[in-house]
Amino acid sequence: EVQLLESGGGLVQPGGSLRLSCVASGFSFSDHAMGWVRQAPGKGLEWISGIRETGRSTYSADSVKGRFTISRHNSKNTLYLQMNSLRGDDTAIYYCARGMGPLVYQVNFDQWGQGTLVFVSS
Amino acid sequence: QSVLTQPPSASGTPGQRVTISCSGSTSNIGSNTVNWYQHLPGTAPKLLIYSNNQRPSGVPDRFSGSKSGTSASLAISGLLAEDEGDYYCAAWEDSLNGGVFGGGTKLTVL
């Protein structure tokens, strides 16, 4: 059974940092692109970052570019999102998602984690 | 405001067919494939349609997708109460070099 288990969310002050992790199981992690998608309270889904199966290519939305960094450790079956300089509008549920294949640009996430809540507030 | 435009709401009665549109441009839908997601309250999003019109295994054939030029549509036939929720289109945006979701359409089953 495919599973994606996020962790690392919580309450953080504006300007602070958090690192989200997503541990994958039940499939060959190194064969798939991965991504992070978030949903702010009362808002829709927002694609924020994607990474190719090898980890050599990464892509990020303008809203997080320069502040968030996506990475992966294939031998640990783990995806990461390092979030720095957090702002109030970063408050959201953050989902880890698996691409159907190795390519990020297809935006076809066929497996999702249950999400982890990040709350940015003083 | 998203680069992919969806109607904020749609509705239908059980058994009806409803369609949800997604309007984009040459730099997203016009040059890349479209995917559709269902997001029901309290659950993780679910991929309904990929590559414009393909259904992942397990998705009922009541759901279908199409694309023409810079627009795409999701059709749901034989509407069920359990279909009530939010629906999103998504595609790659070449000018941003990143993915984009539509603003979402809230489907109500009357």
Short mmCIF file of N, CA and C in Angstrom, two decimals, chain A:
data_model
loop_
_atom_site.label_atom_id
_atom_site.label_comp_id
_atom_site.label_asym_id
_atom_site.label_seq_id
_atom_site.Cartn_x
_atom_site.Cartn_y
_atom_site.Cartn_z
N GLU A 1 0.84 -1.20 0.00
CA GLU A 1 0.00 0.00 0.00
C GLU A 1 0.87 1.24 0.00
N VAL A 2 0.56 2.15 -0.91
CA VAL A 2 1.30 3.41 -0.99
C VAL A 2 0.92 4.29 0.19
N GLN A 3 1.94 4.83 0.86
CA GLN A 3 1.68 5.75 1.95
C GLN A 3 2.64 6.92 1.88
N LEU A 4 2.13 8.08 2.19
CA LEU A 4 2.93 9.29 2.33
C LEU A 4 2.59 9.90 3.67
N LEU A 5 3.60 10.04 4.52
CA LEU A 5 3.34 10.49 5.88
C LEU A 5 4.15 11.76 6.15
N GLU A 6 3.43 12.87 6.24
CA GLU A 6 4.08 14.15 6.50
C GLU A 6 4.27 14.39 7.99
N SER A 7 5.27 15.16 8.32
CA SER A 7 5.50 15.58 9.70
C SER A 7 6.27 16.89 9.68
N GLY A 8 6.33 17.53 10.84
CA GLY A 8 7.13 18.74 10.97
C GLY A 8 6.34 20.03 11.05
N GLY A 9 5.03 19.94 10.86
CA GLY A 9 4.22 21.14 10.96
C GLY A 9 4.07 21.60 12.40
N GLY A 10 3.49 22.78 12.55
CA GLY A 10 3.26 23.30 13.89
C GLY A 10 3.15 24.81 13.89
N LEU A 11 3.21 25.36 15.09
CA LEU A 11 3.13 26.81 15.27
C LEU A 11 4.52 27.42 15.20
N VAL A 12 4.67 28.47 14.41
CA VAL A 12 5.97 29.14 14.29
C VAL A 12 5.72 30.63 14.21
N GLN A 13 6.65 31.41 14.73
CA GLN A 13 6.52 32.86 14.68
C GLN A 13 6.90 33.40 13.31
N PRO A 14 6.35 34.54 12.94
CA PRO A 14 6.76 35.17 11.67
C PRO A 14 8.28 35.36 11.63
N GLY A 15 8.84 35.03 10.48
CA GLY A 15 10.29 35.11 10.33
C GLY A 15 11.00 33.83 10.70
N GLY A 16 10.28 32.89 11.29
CA GLY A 16 10.88 31.64 11.72
C GLY A 16 11.02 30.63 10.60
N SER A 17 11.50 29.44 10.98
CA SER A 17 11.74 28.36 10.02
C SER A 17 11.12 27.06 10.49
N LEU A 18 10.80 26.21 9.53
CA LEU A 18 10.33 24.86 9.79
C LEU A 18 10.84 23.97 8.68
N ARG A 19 11.02 22.69 8.99
CA ARG A 19 11.33 21.73 7.93
C ARG A 19 10.27 20.64 7.97
N LEU A 20 9.57 20.50 6.85
CA LEU A 20 8.59 19.43 6.71
C LEU A 20 9.27 18.21 6.11
N SER A 21 8.83 17.05 6.55
CA SER A 21 9.31 15.79 6.00
C SER A 21 8.12 14.97 5.52
N CYS A 22 8.37 14.14 4.53
CA CYS A 22 7.35 13.25 4.00
C CYS A 22 8.02 11.90 3.74
N VAL A 23 7.66 10.92 4.54
CA VAL A 23 8.23 9.59 4.38
C VAL A 23 7.31 8.75 3.51
N ALA A 24 7.88 8.20 2.46
CA ALA A 24 7.12 7.42 1.49
C ALA A 24 7.35 5.93 1.70
N SER A 25 6.32 5.15 1.43
CA SER A 25 6.44 3.70 1.49
C SER A 25 5.48 3.06 0.52
N GLY A 26 5.78 1.81 0.17
CA GLY A 26 4.87 1.05 -0.69
C GLY A 26 5.10 1.23 -2.18
N PHE A 27 6.14 1.97 -2.57
CA PHE A 27 6.44 2.14 -4.00
C PHE A 27 7.92 2.51 -4.14
N SER A 28 8.38 2.50 -5.38
CA SER A 28 9.77 2.85 -5.66
C SER A 28 9.91 4.36 -5.71
N PHE A 29 10.30 4.92 -4.57
CA PHE A 29 10.33 6.38 -4.40
C PHE A 29 11.20 7.05 -5.47
N SER A 30 12.30 6.46 -5.82
CA SER A 30 13.24 7.09 -6.74
C SER A 30 12.78 7.09 -8.19
N ASP A 31 11.61 6.52 -8.47
CA ASP A 31 11.05 6.52 -9.83
C ASP A 31 10.06 7.65 -10.07
N HIS A 32 9.76 8.39 -9.02
CA HIS A 32 8.67 9.36 -9.11
C HIS A 32 9.10 10.78 -8.76
N ALA A 33 8.59 11.75 -9.56
CA ALA A 33 8.66 13.14 -9.13
C ALA A 33 7.79 13.29 -7.88
N MET A 34 8.12 14.29 -7.09
CA MET A 34 7.35 14.57 -5.88
C MET A 34 7.06 16.06 -5.80
N GLY A 35 6.06 16.43 -5.03
CA GLY A 35 5.74 17.84 -4.90
C GLY A 35 5.09 18.17 -3.57
N TRP A 36 5.01 19.47 -3.34
CA TRP A 36 4.28 19.99 -2.19
C TRP A 36 3.17 20.91 -2.68
N VAL A 37 2.01 20.73 -2.12
CA VAL A 37 0.83 21.54 -2.44
C VAL A 37 0.26 22.00 -1.11
N ARG A 38 -0.21 23.24 -1.05
CA ARG A 38 -0.78 23.71 0.21
C ARG A 38 -2.17 24.27 0.01
N GLN A 39 -2.89 24.35 1.11
CA GLN A 39 -4.21 24.95 1.10
C GLN A 39 -4.34 25.85 2.33
N ALA A 40 -4.40 27.14 2.09
CA ALA A 40 -4.60 28.10 3.17
C ALA A 40 -6.06 28.06 3.61
N PRO A 41 -6.35 28.49 4.83
CA PRO A 41 -7.73 28.48 5.32
C PRO A 41 -8.68 29.22 4.39
N GLY A 42 -9.73 28.54 3.98
CA GLY A 42 -10.74 29.16 3.12
C GLY A 42 -10.31 29.39 1.69
N LYS A 43 -9.13 28.88 1.32
CA LYS A 43 -8.62 29.10 -0.04
C LYS A 43 -8.52 27.78 -0.80
N GLY A 44 -8.12 27.88 -2.06
CA GLY A 44 -7.98 26.69 -2.88
C GLY A 44 -6.59 26.08 -2.78
N LEU A 45 -6.38 25.06 -3.59
CA LEU A 45 -5.08 24.39 -3.62
C LEU A 45 -4.05 25.27 -4.33
N GLU A 46 -2.84 25.25 -3.82
CA GLU A 46 -1.74 26.01 -4.42
C GLU A 46 -0.53 25.10 -4.58
N TRP A 47 -0.07 24.92 -5.80
CA TRP A 47 1.18 24.19 -6.07
C TRP A 47 2.32 25.06 -5.59
N ILE A 48 3.22 24.52 -4.79
CA ILE A 48 4.31 25.36 -4.32
C ILE A 48 5.69 24.86 -4.72
N SER A 49 5.86 23.56 -4.92
CA SER A 49 7.20 23.12 -5.28
C SER A 49 7.18 21.70 -5.82
N GLY A 50 8.12 21.41 -6.73
CA GLY A 50 8.23 20.07 -7.28
C GLY A 50 9.69 19.70 -7.49
N ILE A 51 9.96 18.40 -7.52
CA ILE A 51 11.33 17.92 -7.66
C ILE A 51 11.31 16.67 -8.51
N ARG A 52 12.27 16.57 -9.41
CA ARG A 52 12.38 15.39 -10.27
C ARG A 52 12.82 14.17 -9.47
N GLU A 53 12.67 13.00 -10.09
CA GLU A 53 12.93 11.75 -9.39
C GLU A 53 14.36 11.66 -8.88
N THR A 54 15.29 12.27 -9.58
CA THR A 54 16.70 12.20 -9.18
C THR A 54 17.03 13.27 -8.14
N GLY A 55 16.20 14.29 -8.05
CA GLY A 55 16.48 15.41 -7.16
C GLY A 55 17.32 16.50 -7.81
N ARG A 56 17.73 16.27 -9.05
CA ARG A 56 18.64 17.22 -9.71
C ARG A 56 17.93 18.47 -10.21
N SER A 57 16.62 18.38 -10.41
CA SER A 57 15.85 19.54 -10.87
C SER A 57 14.73 19.85 -9.90
N THR A 58 14.66 21.13 -9.52
CA THR A 58 13.61 21.56 -8.61
C THR A 58 12.92 22.80 -9.17
N TYR A 59 11.69 22.99 -8.77
CA TYR A 59 10.88 24.09 -9.27
C TYR A 59 10.05 24.62 -8.09
N SER A 60 9.84 25.93 -8.07
CA SER A 60 9.08 26.52 -6.98
C SER A 60 8.20 27.65 -7.48
N ALA A 61 7.09 27.84 -6.80
CA ALA A 61 6.20 28.95 -7.10
C ALA A 61 6.85 30.26 -6.69
N ASP A 62 6.47 31.32 -7.36
CA ASP A 62 7.03 32.64 -7.05
C ASP A 62 6.76 33.03 -5.60
N SER A 63 5.62 32.57 -5.06
CA SER A 63 5.22 32.95 -3.70
C SER A 63 6.19 32.42 -2.64
N VAL A 64 6.97 31.40 -2.98
CA VAL A 64 7.88 30.81 -1.98
C VAL A 64 9.33 30.81 -2.45
N LYS A 65 9.57 31.23 -3.67
CA LYS A 65 10.92 31.21 -4.22
C LYS A 65 11.87 32.05 -3.36
N GLY A 66 13.01 31.48 -3.08
CA GLY A 66 13.98 32.18 -2.25
C GLY A 66 13.77 31.97 -0.76
N ARG A 67 12.63 31.42 -0.37
CA ARG A 67 12.34 31.17 1.05
C ARG A 67 12.20 29.68 1.34
N PHE A 68 11.59 28.93 0.44
CA PHE A 68 11.36 27.50 0.63
C PHE A 68 12.29 26.72 -0.30
N THR A 69 12.76 25.57 0.18
CA THR A 69 13.62 24.71 -0.63
C THR A 69 13.13 23.27 -0.54
N ILE A 70 12.85 22.70 -1.69
CA ILE A 70 12.45 21.29 -1.74
C ILE A 70 13.68 20.44 -1.98
N SER A 71 13.71 19.27 -1.34
CA SER A 71 14.81 18.34 -1.56
C SER A 71 14.31 16.93 -1.27
N ARG A 72 15.12 15.95 -1.60
CA ARG A 72 14.75 14.57 -1.35
C ARG A 72 15.98 13.74 -1.05
N HIS A 73 15.76 12.68 -0.32
CA HIS A 73 16.82 11.73 0.00
C HIS A 73 16.29 10.36 -0.42
N ASN A 74 16.67 9.93 -1.60
CA ASN A 74 16.05 8.72 -2.16
C ASN A 74 16.38 7.46 -1.35
N SER A 75 17.55 7.43 -0.75
CA SER A 75 17.89 6.22 0.01
C SER A 75 17.09 6.13 1.32
N LYS A 76 16.52 7.27 1.72
CA LYS A 76 15.68 7.29 2.93
C LYS A 76 14.19 7.39 2.59
N ASN A 77 13.87 7.38 1.28
CA ASN A 77 12.48 7.50 0.83
C ASN A 77 11.78 8.70 1.45
N THR A 78 12.49 9.81 1.50
CA THR A 78 11.98 10.98 2.20
C THR A 78 12.07 12.25 1.36
N LEU A 79 11.01 13.00 1.38
CA LEU A 79 10.91 14.31 0.73
C LEU A 79 10.92 15.38 1.82
N TYR A 80 11.55 16.50 1.52
CA TYR A 80 11.64 17.58 2.50
C TYR A 80 11.16 18.90 1.91
N LEU A 81 10.74 19.78 2.80
CA LEU A 81 10.49 21.18 2.43
C LEU A 81 11.04 22.04 3.55
N GLN A 82 12.15 22.71 3.27
CA GLN A 82 12.73 23.65 4.22
C GLN A 82 12.07 25.00 4.01
N MET A 83 11.44 25.50 5.06
CA MET A 83 10.69 26.75 4.96
C MET A 83 11.34 27.79 5.87
N ASN A 84 11.85 28.86 5.26
CA ASN A 84 12.47 29.95 6.00
C ASN A 84 11.68 31.24 5.82
N SER A 85 11.97 32.21 6.66
CA SER A 85 11.32 33.53 6.57
C SER A 85 9.81 33.40 6.44
N LEU A 86 9.23 32.60 7.30
CA LEU A 86 7.80 32.33 7.22
C LEU A 86 6.96 33.56 7.52
N ARG A 87 5.84 33.65 6.82
CA ARG A 87 4.93 34.80 6.94
C ARG A 87 3.55 34.28 7.29
N GLY A 88 2.69 35.19 7.70
CA GLY A 88 1.33 34.80 8.05
C GLY A 88 0.59 34.14 6.91
N ASP A 89 0.84 34.58 5.69
CA ASP A 89 0.13 33.98 4.55
C ASP A 89 0.70 32.63 4.14
N ASP A 90 1.68 32.14 4.86
CA ASP A 90 2.14 30.76 4.66
C ASP A 90 1.34 29.78 5.50
N THR A 91 0.47 30.28 6.38
CA THR A 91 -0.38 29.41 7.18
C THR A 91 -1.26 28.58 6.26
N ALA A 92 -1.15 27.26 6.39
CA ALA A 92 -1.87 26.37 5.48
C ALA A 92 -1.67 24.92 5.90
N ILE A 93 -2.48 24.06 5.32
CA ILE A 93 -2.20 22.63 5.36
C ILE A 93 -1.26 22.34 4.19
N TYR A 94 -0.16 21.65 4.48
CA TYR A 94 0.83 21.32 3.45
C TYR A 94 0.74 19.83 3.14
N TYR A 95 0.50 19.54 1.86
CA TYR A 95 0.39 18.17 1.41
C TYR A 95 1.63 17.76 0.63
N CYS A 96 2.09 16.58 0.90
CA CYS A 96 3.12 15.93 0.09
C CYS A 96 2.38 15.10 -0.96
N ALA A 97 2.86 15.09 -2.19
CA ALA A 97 2.16 14.37 -3.24
C ALA A 97 3.14 13.70 -4.20
N ARG A 98 2.74 12.55 -4.72
CA ARG A 98 3.57 11.78 -5.65
C ARG A 98 3.16 12.02 -7.09
N GLY A 99 4.11 12.33 -7.95
CA GLY A 99 3.82 12.39 -9.36
C GLY A 99 3.67 11.00 -9.96
N MET A 100 2.89 10.89 -11.03
CA MET A 100 2.68 9.57 -11.63
C MET A 100 3.98 9.03 -12.23
N GLY A 101 4.84 9.92 -12.69
CA GLY A 101 6.10 9.50 -13.28
C GLY A 101 7.23 10.38 -12.78
N PRO A 102 8.33 10.42 -13.51
CA PRO A 102 9.50 11.18 -13.05
C PRO A 102 9.45 12.67 -13.33
N LEU A 103 8.52 13.11 -14.18
CA LEU A 103 8.54 14.49 -14.65
C LEU A 103 7.67 15.41 -13.80
N VAL A 104 8.24 16.53 -13.40
CA VAL A 104 7.53 17.47 -12.54
C VAL A 104 6.44 18.21 -13.32
N TYR A 105 6.70 18.49 -14.60
CA TYR A 105 5.83 19.42 -15.33
C TYR A 105 4.47 18.83 -15.67
N GLN A 106 4.29 17.56 -15.37
CA GLN A 106 2.98 16.99 -15.68
C GLN A 106 1.93 17.28 -14.61
N VAL A 107 2.35 17.67 -13.41
CA VAL A 107 1.45 18.09 -12.32
C VAL A 107 0.36 17.05 -12.09
N ASN A 108 0.70 15.78 -12.21
CA ASN A 108 -0.29 14.71 -12.06
C ASN A 108 0.01 13.92 -10.79
N PHE A 109 -0.49 14.41 -9.68
CA PHE A 109 -0.22 13.81 -8.38
C PHE A 109 -1.26 12.73 -8.08
N ASP A 110 -0.83 11.48 -8.09
CA ASP A 110 -1.78 10.39 -7.94
C ASP A 110 -1.86 9.83 -6.52
N GLN A 111 -0.96 10.23 -5.66
CA GLN A 111 -1.02 9.84 -4.26
C GLN A 111 -0.70 11.06 -3.40
N TRP A 112 -1.43 11.21 -2.32
CA TRP A 112 -1.29 12.36 -1.44
C TRP A 112 -1.18 11.91 0.01
N GLY A 113 -0.44 12.67 0.79
CA GLY A 113 -0.46 12.48 2.22
C GLY A 113 -1.69 13.13 2.81
N GLN A 114 -1.86 12.99 4.10
CA GLN A 114 -3.02 13.58 4.78
C GLN A 114 -2.80 15.04 5.13
N GLY A 115 -1.59 15.51 4.98
CA GLY A 115 -1.32 16.92 5.22
C GLY A 115 -0.81 17.20 6.62
N THR A 116 -0.05 18.28 6.73
CA THR A 116 0.43 18.75 8.02
C THR A 116 0.19 20.25 8.10
N LEU A 117 -0.30 20.70 9.24
CA LEU A 117 -0.70 22.10 9.39
C LEU A 117 0.48 22.95 9.84
N VAL A 118 0.69 24.03 9.12
CA VAL A 118 1.68 25.03 9.49
C VAL A 118 0.93 26.30 9.85
N PHE A 119 1.17 26.80 11.06
CA PHE A 119 0.48 28.00 11.52
C PHE A 119 1.51 29.04 11.90
N VAL A 120 1.50 30.14 11.16
CA VAL A 120 2.49 31.19 11.39
C VAL A 120 1.80 32.34 12.12
N SER A 121 2.21 32.55 13.37
CA SER A 121 1.58 33.58 14.18
C SER A 121 2.47 33.93 15.35
N SER A 122 2.39 35.17 15.78
CA SER A 122 3.13 35.61 16.96
C SER A 122 2.28 35.46 18.23
#
